[in-house]
PDB file of C-alpha atoms in Angstrom:
ATOM      1  CA  TRP A 103      -7.722   5.529  -3.066  1.00  0.00           C
ATOM      2  CA  VAL A 104      -9.331   2.141  -2.587  1.00  0.00           C
ATOM      3  CA  GLY A 105      -6.086   0.418  -3.533  1.00  0.00           C
ATOM      4  CA  VAL A 106      -4.159   2.523  -1.032  1.00  0.00           C
ATOM      5  CA  CYS A 107      -6.599   1.653   1.752  1.00  0.00           C
ATOM      6  CA  ARG A 108      -6.399  -2.033   0.885  1.00  0.00           C
ATOM      7  CA  ALA A 109      -2.608  -1.908   0.955  1.00  0.00           C
ATOM      8  CA  TYR A 110      -2.677  -0.248   4.386  1.00  0.00           C
ATOM      9  CA  LEU A 111      -5.126  -2.891   5.596  1.00  0.00           C
ATOM     10  CA  VAL A 112      -2.808  -5.675   4.446  1.00  0.00           C
ATOM     11  CA  GLU A 113       0.078  -4.042   6.312  1.00  0.00           C
ATOM     12  CA  ALA A 114      -2.081  -3.716   9.430  1.00  0.00           C
ATOM     13  CA  ARG A 115      -2.969  -7.407   9.253  1.00  0.00           C
ATOM     14  CA  TRP A 116       0.696  -8.325   8.976  1.00  0.00           C
ATOM     15  CA  HIS A 117       1.490  -6.143  11.960  1.00  0.00           C
ATOM     16  CA  CYS A 118      -1.338  -7.485  14.156  1.00  0.00           C
ATOM     17  CA  ALA A 119      -0.429 -11.078  13.312  1.00  0.00           C
ATOM     18  CA  ARG A 120       3.257 -10.277  13.935  1.00  0.00           C
ATOM     19  CA  GLN A 121       3.899 -11.747  10.509  1.00  0.00           C
ATOM     20  CA  THR A 122       6.829 -10.860   8.295  1.00  0.00           C
ATOM     21  CA  PRO A 123       5.767 -11.053   4.637  1.00  0.00           C
ATOM     22  CA  ARG A 124       7.921 -12.490   1.905  1.00  0.00           C
ATOM     23  CA  LEU A 125       9.793  -9.900  -0.122  1.00  0.00           C
ATOM     24  CA  GLU A 126       7.593 -10.439  -3.186  1.00  0.00           C
ATOM     25  CA  GLU A 127       4.428  -9.946  -1.117  1.00  0.00           C
ATOM     26  CA  TYR A 128       5.799  -6.832   0.515  1.00  0.00           C
ATOM     27  CA  LEU A 129       6.956  -5.229  -2.739  1.00  0.00           C
ATOM     28  CA  SER A 130       3.673  -5.879  -4.526  1.00  0.00           C
ATOM     29  CA  ASN A 131       1.733  -4.420  -1.606  1.00  0.00           C
ATOM     30  CA  ILE A 132       3.960  -1.402  -1.006  1.00  0.00           C
ATOM     31  CA  ARG A 133       3.728  -0.424  -4.675  1.00  0.00           C
ATOM     32  CA  ALA A 134       0.027   0.351  -4.228  1.00  0.00           C
ATOM     33  CA  ALA A 135       0.597   2.060  -0.883  1.00  0.00           C
ATOM     34  CA  ILE A 136       3.278   4.395  -2.236  1.00  0.00           C
ATOM     35  CA  THR A 137       2.166   5.184  -5.778  1.00  0.00           C
ATOM     36  CA  GLY A 138      -1.369   6.225  -4.854  1.00  0.00           C
ATOM     37  CA  PRO A 139      -0.506   9.211  -2.634  1.00  0.00           C
ATOM     38  CA  ILE A 140       2.342  10.258  -4.927  1.00  0.00           C
ATOM     39  CA  LEU A 141       0.595  10.102  -8.318  1.00  0.00           C
ATOM     40  CA  LEU A 142      -3.056  10.876  -7.637  1.00  0.00           C
ATOM     41  CA  PRO A 143      -2.673  14.496  -6.436  1.00  0.00           C
ATOM     42  CA  GLY A 144      -0.927  15.305  -9.716  1.00  0.00           C
ATOM     43  CA  TYR A 145      -4.039  14.301 -11.634  1.00  0.00           C
ATOM     44  CA  PHE A 146      -6.272  16.527  -9.519  1.00  0.00           C
ATOM     45  CA  PHE A 147      -4.093  19.658  -9.579  1.00  0.00           C
ATOM     46  CA  ARG A 148      -3.176  19.941 -13.251  1.00  0.00           C
TER      47      ARG A 148
END
């Protein structure tokens, strides 16, 4: 969950700074933000 929180924090910084990230930055960050909530519950509820 730490990675998910860090990814959300990066997105919040971009938003507050009214900054548009490069595509590579965005894709590397969004990967952590999306995969955490999708994959982690599956490990807990086996």
